[in-house]
Short mmCIF file of C-alpha atoms and ligand atoms in Angstrom, two decimals:
data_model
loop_
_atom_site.label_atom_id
_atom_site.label_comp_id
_atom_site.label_asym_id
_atom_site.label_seq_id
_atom_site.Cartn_x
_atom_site.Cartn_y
_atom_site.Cartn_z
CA UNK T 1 75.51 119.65 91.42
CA UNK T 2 74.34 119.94 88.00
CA UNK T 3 71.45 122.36 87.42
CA UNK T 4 68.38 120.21 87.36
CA UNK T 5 66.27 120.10 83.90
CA UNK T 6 63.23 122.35 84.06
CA UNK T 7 60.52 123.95 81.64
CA UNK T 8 61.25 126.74 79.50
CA UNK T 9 57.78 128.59 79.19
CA UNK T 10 54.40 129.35 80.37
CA UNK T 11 53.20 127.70 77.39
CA UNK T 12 55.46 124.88 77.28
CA UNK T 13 54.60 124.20 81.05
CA UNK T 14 50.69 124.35 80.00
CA UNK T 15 50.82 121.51 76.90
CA UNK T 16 53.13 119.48 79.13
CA UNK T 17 50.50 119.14 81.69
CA UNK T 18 47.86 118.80 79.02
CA UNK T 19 49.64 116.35 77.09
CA UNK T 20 49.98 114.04 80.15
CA UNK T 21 45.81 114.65 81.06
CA UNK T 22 44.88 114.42 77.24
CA UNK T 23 45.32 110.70 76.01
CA UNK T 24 43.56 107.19 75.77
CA UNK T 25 41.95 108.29 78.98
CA UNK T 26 39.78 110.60 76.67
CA UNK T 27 39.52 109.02 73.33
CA UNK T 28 39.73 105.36 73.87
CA UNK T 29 38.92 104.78 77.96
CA UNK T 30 35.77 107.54 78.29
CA UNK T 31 33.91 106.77 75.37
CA UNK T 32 34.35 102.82 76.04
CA UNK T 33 32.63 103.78 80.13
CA UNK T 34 30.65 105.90 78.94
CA UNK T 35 29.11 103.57 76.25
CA UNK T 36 28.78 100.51 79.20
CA UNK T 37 27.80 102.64 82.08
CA UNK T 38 24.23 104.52 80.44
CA UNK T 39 25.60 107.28 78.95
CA UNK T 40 25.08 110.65 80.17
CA UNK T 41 24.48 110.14 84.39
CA UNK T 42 28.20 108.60 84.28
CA UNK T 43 28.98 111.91 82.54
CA UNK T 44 27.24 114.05 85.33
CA UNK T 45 28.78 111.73 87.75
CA UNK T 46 32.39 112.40 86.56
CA UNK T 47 31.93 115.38 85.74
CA UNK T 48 31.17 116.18 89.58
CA UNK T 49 34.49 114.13 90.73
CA UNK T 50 36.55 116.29 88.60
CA UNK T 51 35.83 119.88 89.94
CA UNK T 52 35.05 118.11 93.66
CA UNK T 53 38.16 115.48 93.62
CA UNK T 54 40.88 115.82 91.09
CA UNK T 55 41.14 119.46 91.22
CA UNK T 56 41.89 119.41 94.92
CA UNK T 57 44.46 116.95 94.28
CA UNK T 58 45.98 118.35 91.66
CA UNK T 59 46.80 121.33 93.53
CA UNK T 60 48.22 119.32 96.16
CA UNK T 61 50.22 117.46 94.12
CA UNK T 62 51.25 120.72 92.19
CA UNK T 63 51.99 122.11 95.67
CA UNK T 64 54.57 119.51 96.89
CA UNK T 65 56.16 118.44 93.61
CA UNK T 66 57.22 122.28 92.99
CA UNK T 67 57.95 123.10 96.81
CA UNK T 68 60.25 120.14 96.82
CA UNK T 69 61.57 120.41 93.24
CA UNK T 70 62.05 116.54 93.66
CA UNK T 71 61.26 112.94 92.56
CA UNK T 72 57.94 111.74 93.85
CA UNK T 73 60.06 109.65 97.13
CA UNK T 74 62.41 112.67 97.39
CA UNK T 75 59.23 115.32 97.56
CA UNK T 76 58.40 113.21 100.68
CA UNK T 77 61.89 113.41 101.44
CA UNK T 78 62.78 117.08 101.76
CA UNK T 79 59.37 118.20 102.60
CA UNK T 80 58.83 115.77 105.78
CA UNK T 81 62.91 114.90 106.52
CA UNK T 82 63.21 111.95 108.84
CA UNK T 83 59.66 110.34 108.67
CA UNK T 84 58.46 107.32 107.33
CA UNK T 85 56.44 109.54 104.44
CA UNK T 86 58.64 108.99 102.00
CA UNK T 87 57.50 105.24 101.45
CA UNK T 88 54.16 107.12 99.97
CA UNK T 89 56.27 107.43 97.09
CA UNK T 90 55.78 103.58 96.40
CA UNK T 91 52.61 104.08 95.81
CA UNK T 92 53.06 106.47 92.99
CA UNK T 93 55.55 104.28 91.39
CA UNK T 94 52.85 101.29 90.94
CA UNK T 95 50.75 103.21 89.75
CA UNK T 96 52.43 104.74 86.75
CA UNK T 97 54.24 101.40 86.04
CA UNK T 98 50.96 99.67 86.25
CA UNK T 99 48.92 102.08 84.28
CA UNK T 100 51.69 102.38 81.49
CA UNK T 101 51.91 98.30 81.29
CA UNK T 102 48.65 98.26 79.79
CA UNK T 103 48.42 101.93 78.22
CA UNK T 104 51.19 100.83 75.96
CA UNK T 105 49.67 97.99 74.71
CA UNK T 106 47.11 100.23 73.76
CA UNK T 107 49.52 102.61 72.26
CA UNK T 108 50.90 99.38 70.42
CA UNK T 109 47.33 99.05 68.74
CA UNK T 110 46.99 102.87 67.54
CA UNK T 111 50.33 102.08 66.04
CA UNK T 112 49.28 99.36 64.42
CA UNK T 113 45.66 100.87 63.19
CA UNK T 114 47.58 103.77 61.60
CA UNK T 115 49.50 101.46 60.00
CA UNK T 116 46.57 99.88 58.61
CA UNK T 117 45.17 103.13 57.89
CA UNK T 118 48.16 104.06 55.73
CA UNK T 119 48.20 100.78 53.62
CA UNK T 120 44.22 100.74 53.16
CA UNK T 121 42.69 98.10 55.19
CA UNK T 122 39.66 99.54 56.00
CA UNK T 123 37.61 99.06 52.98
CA UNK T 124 34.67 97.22 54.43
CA UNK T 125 32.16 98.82 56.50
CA UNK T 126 30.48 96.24 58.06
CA UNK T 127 31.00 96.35 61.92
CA UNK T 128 31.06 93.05 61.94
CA UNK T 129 34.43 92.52 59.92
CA UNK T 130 35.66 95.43 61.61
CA UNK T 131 34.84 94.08 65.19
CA UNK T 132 36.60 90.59 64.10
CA UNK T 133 39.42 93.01 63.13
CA UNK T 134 40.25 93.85 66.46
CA UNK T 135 39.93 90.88 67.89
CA UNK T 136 42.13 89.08 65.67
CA UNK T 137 44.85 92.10 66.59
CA UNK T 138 44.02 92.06 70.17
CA UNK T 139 44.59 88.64 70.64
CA UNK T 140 47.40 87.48 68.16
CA UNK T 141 50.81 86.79 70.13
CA UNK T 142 53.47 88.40 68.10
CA UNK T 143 52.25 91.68 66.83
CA UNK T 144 50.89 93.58 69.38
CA UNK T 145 53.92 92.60 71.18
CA UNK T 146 55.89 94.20 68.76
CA UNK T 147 53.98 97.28 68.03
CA UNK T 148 53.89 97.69 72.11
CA UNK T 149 57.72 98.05 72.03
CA UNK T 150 57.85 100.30 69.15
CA UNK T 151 55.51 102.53 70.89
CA UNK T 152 57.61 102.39 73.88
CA UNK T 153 61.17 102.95 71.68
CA UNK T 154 59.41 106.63 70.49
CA UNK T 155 58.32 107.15 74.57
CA UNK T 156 62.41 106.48 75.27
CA UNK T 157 63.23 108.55 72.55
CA UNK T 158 61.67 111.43 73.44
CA UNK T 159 62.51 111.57 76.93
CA UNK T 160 65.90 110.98 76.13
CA UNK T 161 65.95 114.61 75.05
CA UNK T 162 64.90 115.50 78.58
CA UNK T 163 62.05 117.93 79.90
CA UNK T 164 62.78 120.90 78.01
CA UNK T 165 64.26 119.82 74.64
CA UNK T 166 62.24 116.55 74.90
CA UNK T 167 58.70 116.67 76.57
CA UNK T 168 58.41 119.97 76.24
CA UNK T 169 59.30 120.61 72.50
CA UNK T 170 57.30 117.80 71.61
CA UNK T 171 54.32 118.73 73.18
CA UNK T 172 54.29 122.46 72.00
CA UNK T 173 53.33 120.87 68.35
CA UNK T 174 51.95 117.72 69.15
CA UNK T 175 49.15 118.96 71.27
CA UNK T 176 47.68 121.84 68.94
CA UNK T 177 47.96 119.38 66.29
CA UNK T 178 45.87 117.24 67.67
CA UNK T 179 42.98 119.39 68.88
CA UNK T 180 42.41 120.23 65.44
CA UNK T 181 42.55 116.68 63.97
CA UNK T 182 39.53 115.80 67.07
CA UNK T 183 37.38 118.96 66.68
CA UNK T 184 37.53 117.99 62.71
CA UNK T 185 36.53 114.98 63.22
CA UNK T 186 33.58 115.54 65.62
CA UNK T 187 32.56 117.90 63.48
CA UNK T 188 32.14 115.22 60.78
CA UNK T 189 30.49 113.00 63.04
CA UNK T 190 27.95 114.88 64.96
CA UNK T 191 26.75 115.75 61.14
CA UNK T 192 26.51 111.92 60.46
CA UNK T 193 22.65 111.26 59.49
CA UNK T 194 21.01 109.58 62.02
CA UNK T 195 23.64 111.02 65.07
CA UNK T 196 20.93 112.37 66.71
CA UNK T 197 20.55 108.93 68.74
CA UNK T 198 24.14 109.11 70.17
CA UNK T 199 23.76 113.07 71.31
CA UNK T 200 20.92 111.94 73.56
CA UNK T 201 22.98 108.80 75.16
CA UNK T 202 25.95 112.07 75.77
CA UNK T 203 23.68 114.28 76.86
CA UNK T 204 19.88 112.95 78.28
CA UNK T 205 20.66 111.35 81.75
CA UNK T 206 19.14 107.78 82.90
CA UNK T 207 19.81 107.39 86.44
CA UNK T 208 17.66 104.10 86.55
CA UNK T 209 21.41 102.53 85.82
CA UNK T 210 23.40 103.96 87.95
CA UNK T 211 24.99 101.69 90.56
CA UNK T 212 27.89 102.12 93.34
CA UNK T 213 30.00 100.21 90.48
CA UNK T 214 28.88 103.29 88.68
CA UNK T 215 30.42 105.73 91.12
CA UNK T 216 33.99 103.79 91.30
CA UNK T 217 33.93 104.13 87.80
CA UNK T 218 33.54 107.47 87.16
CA UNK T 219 35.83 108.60 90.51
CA UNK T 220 38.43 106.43 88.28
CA UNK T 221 38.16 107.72 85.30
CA UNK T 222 38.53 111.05 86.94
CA UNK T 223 41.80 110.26 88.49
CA UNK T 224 43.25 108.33 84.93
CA UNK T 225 41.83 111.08 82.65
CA UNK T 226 43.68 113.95 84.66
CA UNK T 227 46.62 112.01 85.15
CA UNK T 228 46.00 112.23 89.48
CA UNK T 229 47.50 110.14 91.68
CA UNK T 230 49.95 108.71 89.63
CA UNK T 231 52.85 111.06 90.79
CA UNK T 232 52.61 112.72 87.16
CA UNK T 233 51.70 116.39 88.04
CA UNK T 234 53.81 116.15 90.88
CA UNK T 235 56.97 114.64 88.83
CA UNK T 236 56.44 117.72 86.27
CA UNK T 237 55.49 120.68 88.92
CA UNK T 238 59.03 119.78 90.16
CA UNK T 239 60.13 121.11 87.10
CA UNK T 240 58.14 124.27 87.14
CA UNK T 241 59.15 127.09 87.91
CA UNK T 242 58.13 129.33 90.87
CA UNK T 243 56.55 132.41 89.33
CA UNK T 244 54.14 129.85 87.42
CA UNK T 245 50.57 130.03 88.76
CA UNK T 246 49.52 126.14 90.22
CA UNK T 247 45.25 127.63 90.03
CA UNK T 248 45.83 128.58 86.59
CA UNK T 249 47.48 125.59 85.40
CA UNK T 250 45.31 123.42 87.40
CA UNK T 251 42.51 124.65 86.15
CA UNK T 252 43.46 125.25 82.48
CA UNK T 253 44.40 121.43 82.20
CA UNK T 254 41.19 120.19 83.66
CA UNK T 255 39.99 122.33 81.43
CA UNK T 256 41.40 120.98 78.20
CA UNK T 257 41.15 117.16 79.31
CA UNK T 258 37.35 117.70 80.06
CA UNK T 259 36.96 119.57 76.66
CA UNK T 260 38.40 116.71 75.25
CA UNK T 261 36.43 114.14 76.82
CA UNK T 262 33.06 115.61 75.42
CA UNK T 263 34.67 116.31 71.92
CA UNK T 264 35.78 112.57 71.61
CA UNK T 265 32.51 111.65 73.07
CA UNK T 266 30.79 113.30 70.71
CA UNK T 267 33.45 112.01 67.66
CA UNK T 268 32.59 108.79 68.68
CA UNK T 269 28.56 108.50 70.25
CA UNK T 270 26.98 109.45 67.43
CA UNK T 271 28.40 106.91 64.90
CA UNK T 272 28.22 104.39 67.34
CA UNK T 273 24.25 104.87 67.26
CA UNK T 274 24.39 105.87 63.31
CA UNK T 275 25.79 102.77 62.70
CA UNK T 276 24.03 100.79 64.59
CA UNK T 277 27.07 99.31 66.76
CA UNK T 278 26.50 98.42 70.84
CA UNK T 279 27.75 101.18 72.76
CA UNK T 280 28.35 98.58 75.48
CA UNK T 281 31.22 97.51 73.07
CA UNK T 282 33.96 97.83 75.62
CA UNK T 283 37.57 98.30 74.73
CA UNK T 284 37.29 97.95 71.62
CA UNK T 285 34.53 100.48 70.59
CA UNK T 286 36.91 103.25 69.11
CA UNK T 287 38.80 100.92 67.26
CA UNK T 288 35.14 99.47 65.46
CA UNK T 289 33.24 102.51 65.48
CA UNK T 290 35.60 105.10 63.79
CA UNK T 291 37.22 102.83 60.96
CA UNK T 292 33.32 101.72 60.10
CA UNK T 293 32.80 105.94 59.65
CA UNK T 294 36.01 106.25 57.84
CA UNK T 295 34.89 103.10 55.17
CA UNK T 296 31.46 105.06 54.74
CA UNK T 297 33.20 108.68 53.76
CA UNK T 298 34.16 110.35 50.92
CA UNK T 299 38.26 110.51 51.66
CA UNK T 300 37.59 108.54 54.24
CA UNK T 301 41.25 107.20 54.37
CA UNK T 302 42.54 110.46 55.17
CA UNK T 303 40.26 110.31 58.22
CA UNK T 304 41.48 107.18 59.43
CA UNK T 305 45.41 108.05 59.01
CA UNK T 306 44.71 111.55 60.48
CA UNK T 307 42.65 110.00 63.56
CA UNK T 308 44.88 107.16 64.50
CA UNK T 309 47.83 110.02 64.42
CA UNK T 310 45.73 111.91 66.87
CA UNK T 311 45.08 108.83 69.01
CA UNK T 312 48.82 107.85 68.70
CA UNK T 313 50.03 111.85 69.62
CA UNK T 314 47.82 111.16 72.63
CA UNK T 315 49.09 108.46 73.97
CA UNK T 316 52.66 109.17 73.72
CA UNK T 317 52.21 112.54 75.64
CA UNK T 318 50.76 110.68 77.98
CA UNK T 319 53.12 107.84 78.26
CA UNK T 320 55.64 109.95 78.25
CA UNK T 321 54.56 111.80 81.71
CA UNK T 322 54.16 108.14 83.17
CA UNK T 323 57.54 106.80 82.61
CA UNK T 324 59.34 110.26 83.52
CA UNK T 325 58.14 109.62 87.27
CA UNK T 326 60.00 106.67 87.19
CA UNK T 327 63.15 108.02 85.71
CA UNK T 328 63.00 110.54 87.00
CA UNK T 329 63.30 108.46 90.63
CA UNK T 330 65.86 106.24 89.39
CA UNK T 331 67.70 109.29 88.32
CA UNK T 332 67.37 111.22 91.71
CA UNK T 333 66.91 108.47 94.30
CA UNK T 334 69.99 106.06 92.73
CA UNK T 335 72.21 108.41 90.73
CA UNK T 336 71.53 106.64 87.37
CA UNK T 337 72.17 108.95 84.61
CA UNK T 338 69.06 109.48 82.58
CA UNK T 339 69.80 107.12 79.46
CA UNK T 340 70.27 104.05 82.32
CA UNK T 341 67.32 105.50 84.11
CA UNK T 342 65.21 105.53 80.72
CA UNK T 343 66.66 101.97 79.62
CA UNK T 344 66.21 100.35 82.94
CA UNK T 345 62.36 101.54 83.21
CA UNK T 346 61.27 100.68 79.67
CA UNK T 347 62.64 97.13 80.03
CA UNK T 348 60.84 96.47 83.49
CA UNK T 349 57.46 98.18 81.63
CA UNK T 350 58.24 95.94 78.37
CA UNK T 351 57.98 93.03 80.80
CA UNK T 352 54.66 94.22 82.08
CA UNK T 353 53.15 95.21 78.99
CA UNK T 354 53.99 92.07 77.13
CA UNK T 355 51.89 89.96 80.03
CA UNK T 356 48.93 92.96 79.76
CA UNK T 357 49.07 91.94 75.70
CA UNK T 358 49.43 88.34 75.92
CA UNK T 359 46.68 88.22 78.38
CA UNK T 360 44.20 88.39 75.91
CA UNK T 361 45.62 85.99 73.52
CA UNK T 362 47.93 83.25 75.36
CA UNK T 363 47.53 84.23 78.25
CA UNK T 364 43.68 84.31 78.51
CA UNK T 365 43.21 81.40 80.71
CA UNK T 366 44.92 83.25 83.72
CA UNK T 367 42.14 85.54 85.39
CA UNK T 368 42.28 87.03 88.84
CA UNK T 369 38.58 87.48 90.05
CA UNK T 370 37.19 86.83 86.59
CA UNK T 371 39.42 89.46 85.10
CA UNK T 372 42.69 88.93 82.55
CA UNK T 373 45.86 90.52 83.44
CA UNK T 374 45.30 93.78 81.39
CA UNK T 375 41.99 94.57 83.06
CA UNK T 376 43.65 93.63 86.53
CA UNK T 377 45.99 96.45 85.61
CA UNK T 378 43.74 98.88 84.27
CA UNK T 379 40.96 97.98 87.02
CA UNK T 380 43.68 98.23 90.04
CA UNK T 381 45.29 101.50 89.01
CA UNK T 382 42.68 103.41 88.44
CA UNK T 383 40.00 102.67 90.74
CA UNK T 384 42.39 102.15 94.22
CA UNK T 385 46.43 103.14 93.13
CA UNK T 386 45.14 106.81 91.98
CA UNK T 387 42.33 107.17 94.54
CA UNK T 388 45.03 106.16 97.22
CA UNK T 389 48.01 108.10 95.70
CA UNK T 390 45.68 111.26 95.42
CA UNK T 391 44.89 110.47 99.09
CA UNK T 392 48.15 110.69 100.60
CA UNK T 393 49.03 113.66 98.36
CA UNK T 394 45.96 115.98 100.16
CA UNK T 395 45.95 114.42 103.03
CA UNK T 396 50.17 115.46 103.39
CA UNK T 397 49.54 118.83 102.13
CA UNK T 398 46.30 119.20 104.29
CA UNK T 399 47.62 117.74 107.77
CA UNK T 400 51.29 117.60 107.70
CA UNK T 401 52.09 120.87 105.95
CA UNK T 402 52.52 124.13 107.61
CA UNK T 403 49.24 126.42 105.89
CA UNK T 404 51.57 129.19 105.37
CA UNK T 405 53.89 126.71 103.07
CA UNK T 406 50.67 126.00 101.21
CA UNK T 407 49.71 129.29 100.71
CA UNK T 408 53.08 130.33 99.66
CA UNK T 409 53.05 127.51 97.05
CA UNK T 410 49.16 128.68 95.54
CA UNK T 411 49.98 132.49 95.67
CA UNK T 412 53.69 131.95 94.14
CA UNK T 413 55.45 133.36 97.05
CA UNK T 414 52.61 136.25 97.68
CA UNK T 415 53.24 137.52 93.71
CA UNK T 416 49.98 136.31 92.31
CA UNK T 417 46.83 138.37 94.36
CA UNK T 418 43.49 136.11 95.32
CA UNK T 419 40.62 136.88 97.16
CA UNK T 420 40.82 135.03 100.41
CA UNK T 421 38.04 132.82 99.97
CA UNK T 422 39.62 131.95 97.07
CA UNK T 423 42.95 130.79 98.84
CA UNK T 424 40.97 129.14 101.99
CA UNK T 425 37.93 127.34 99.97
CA UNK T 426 40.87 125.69 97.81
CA UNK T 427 42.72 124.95 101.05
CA UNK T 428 39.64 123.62 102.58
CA UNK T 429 38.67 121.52 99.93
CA UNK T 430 42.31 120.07 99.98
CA UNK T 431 42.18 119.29 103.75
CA UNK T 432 38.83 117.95 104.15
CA UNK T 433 36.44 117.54 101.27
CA UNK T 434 38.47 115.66 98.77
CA UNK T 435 39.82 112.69 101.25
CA UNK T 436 36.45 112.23 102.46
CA UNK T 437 35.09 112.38 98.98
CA UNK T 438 38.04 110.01 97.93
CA UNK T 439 37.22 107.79 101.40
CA UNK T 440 33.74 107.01 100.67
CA UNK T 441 33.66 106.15 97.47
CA UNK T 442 36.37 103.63 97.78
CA UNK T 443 34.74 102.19 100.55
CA UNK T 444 31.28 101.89 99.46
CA UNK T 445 32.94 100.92 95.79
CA UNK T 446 35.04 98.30 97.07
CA UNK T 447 32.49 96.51 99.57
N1 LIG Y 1 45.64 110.96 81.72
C1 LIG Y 1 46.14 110.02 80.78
C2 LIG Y 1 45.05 109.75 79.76
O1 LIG Y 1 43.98 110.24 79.87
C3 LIG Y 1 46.60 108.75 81.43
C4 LIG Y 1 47.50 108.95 82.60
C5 LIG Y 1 47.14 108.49 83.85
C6 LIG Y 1 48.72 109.62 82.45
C7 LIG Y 1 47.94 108.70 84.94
C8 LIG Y 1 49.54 109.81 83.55
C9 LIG Y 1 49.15 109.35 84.79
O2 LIG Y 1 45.27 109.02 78.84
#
């Protein structure tokens, strides 16, 4: 058998795994809740589900994607031979072709802004043009359609490189690049006159608002912004090799994708307030708010290309770490060689995405539960596929793992030395804290 594709680096491992956590989740999807759920208690809130929920399952997906060193329904497969856990897998799937239906329409429209951004179109600065802007791209027919595909044609043609000369490479330059281009521009916006307003929405909490709704919200944000549940960590730890430390990388990526939820909070909060602009926007509040800063600034078209660059480098590390789960399965599970593997996914996700796009335009009639197709898709994955997916992941690793395995997996085969609180409170909160965490939530959310 062919040697199977794998990361080259410590480094190149680290911005992988980064790239996938860092992406709309932080700069379009966290501002956006943030803005419509009161500001900093959601904050404190998800904050709390991240070190309590998605780190737990983030080592457990760690642990059986690199035991296994398999697609997310061959993990299952070699790690519990002859049971019925390998349908868990299925799970997984949905969930990263449902979340990249919709992310790639959203990738279509950075795309599109940066195109708009490079030919000048931002010249007014009233939000009200700029807000009628959107809306006019959002729910045209044609275009978005388009600019969805060409987002997913660079997605294909990266991973046709594979993980090391492909994900990998990419994400070594893409992802420094765009930590400067967001710390740059919160810097320019936190020093916005009249910011002051949108520091105290990040930062003072009201807890008057906070609801159960509240709580779903936040647990799924958690899961999309750290890519959890999706199959993603596990689909790359299967391509990491064994001397790698899962704590370390765990934690550095949480790390970064927090970092980078506050920073594009605070590139965004403070102009939204400065500006006078309704934080309760919704989707659309990045795509408003920032190109009403950008008409206001000196060189203020420099900010817009370099932004919607950033928000375009995002995504596509992102989508990138979605759609390899799937090929990743059709490659393993079916023998498809990766191009097929690659071609067949992005045409059932074009499918998908085009009825996420359409649904605001055409297709806006058709609502399930008062909801269009794209927020069905966005609503579904993230607040029950991840929760589940992340479920059966700690719940495997917790109950139907042998300890020892587990502990072989955390301490790299006894190389790496941790205390041995260290190794049981991370076991612990794998076996029992983060499925009843996950459990409740869900429950009380759903009801
Ligand atoms: N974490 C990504 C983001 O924040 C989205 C994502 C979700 C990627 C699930 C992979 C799996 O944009």
């Amino acid at each position: 058998m062919a040697k199977r594709d794998g990361f080259g680096s410590s480094f190149g491992v680290l911005v992988a795994m980064a790239g996938s956590a860092v992406g709309l989740g932080n700069l379009w999807r966290f501002p956006y809740l943030v803005g419509t759920n009161g500001g900093a208690a959601f904050i404190i809130i998800y904050l709390f589900f991240v070190l309590l929920l998605a780190l737990p399952i983030m080592y457990a997906e760690f642990i059986i994607g690199r035991r296994s060193q398999a697609n997310v329904f061959g993990a299952y497969k070699a790690l519990a031979p002859n049971t019925k856990w390998g349908y868990v897998g299925i799970i997984f799937l949905m969930a990263s072709v449902t979340i990249i239906s919709f992310y790639s329409v959203v990738g279509g429209w950075t795309i599109d802004y940066l195109f708009k951004a490079l030919t000048l179109q931002f010249d007014s600065s009233d939000p009200q043009v700029l807000s009628g802007m959107f809306n006019k791209v959002v729910t045209s027919d044609i275009e978005p359609v388009c600019f969805m595909l060409i987002f997913l044609g660079a997605t294909a043609f990266i991973l046709l490189s594979g993980v090391k000369e492909g994900i990998e490479k990419y994400a070594k330059v893409m992802m420094p690049l765009l930590f400067l281009i967001v710390l740059f521009i919160a810097v320019r916006a936190v020093t916005l006159p009249g910011a002051g307003a949108g520091l105290e929405f990040l930062f003072k909490p009201d807890f008057s608002k906070v609801t159960a709704g509240t709580f779903l919200a936040a647990l799924g944000q958690a899961f999309f912004s750290l890519s959890v549940g999706a199959g993603t960590i596990m689909t790359y730890a299967s391509y990491v090799a064994k001397r790698e430390s899962i704590i370390g990388l765990s934690v550095q990526t949480a790390l970064s994708d927090t970092l980078f939820a506050i920073i594009a909070g605070l590139a965004i909060m403070p102009a939204v307030f400065a500006f006078g602009i309704s934080p309760g926007e919704g989707p659309g509040l990045v795509f408003i708010t920032l190109p009403n800063i950008f008409a206001q600034l000196p060189f203020g078209y420099v900010l817009a290309i370099i932004f919607f660059l950033a928000l375009f480098i995002a995504a596509i590390t992102s989508s990138i770490s979605m759609v390899e789960v799937i090929v990743a399965y059709l490659n393993e599970e079916f023998g498809l060689g990766r191009r097929w593997a690659i071609l067949l996914s992005m045409t059932v996700i074009a499918i998908f995405g085009t009825l996420c796009s359409l649904s605001q335009g055409a297709l806006k009639e058709f609502t399930i539960f008062g909801n269009n197709i794209f927020d069905c898709f966005d609503k579904f994955s993230a607040n029950i596929l991840l929760p589940l997916g992340g479920l059966s992941a700690v719940i495997f690793v917790g109950w139907r793992m042998a300890k020892s395995d587990c502990v072989d997996e955390i301490t790299s085969g006894g190389v790496r030395k941790y205390p041995a609180f260290v190794v049981n409170f991370i076991y612990l909160s794998i076996k029992y804290l983060a499925p009843l965490v996950v459990a409740v939530v869900l429950v009380q959310g759903l009801l």
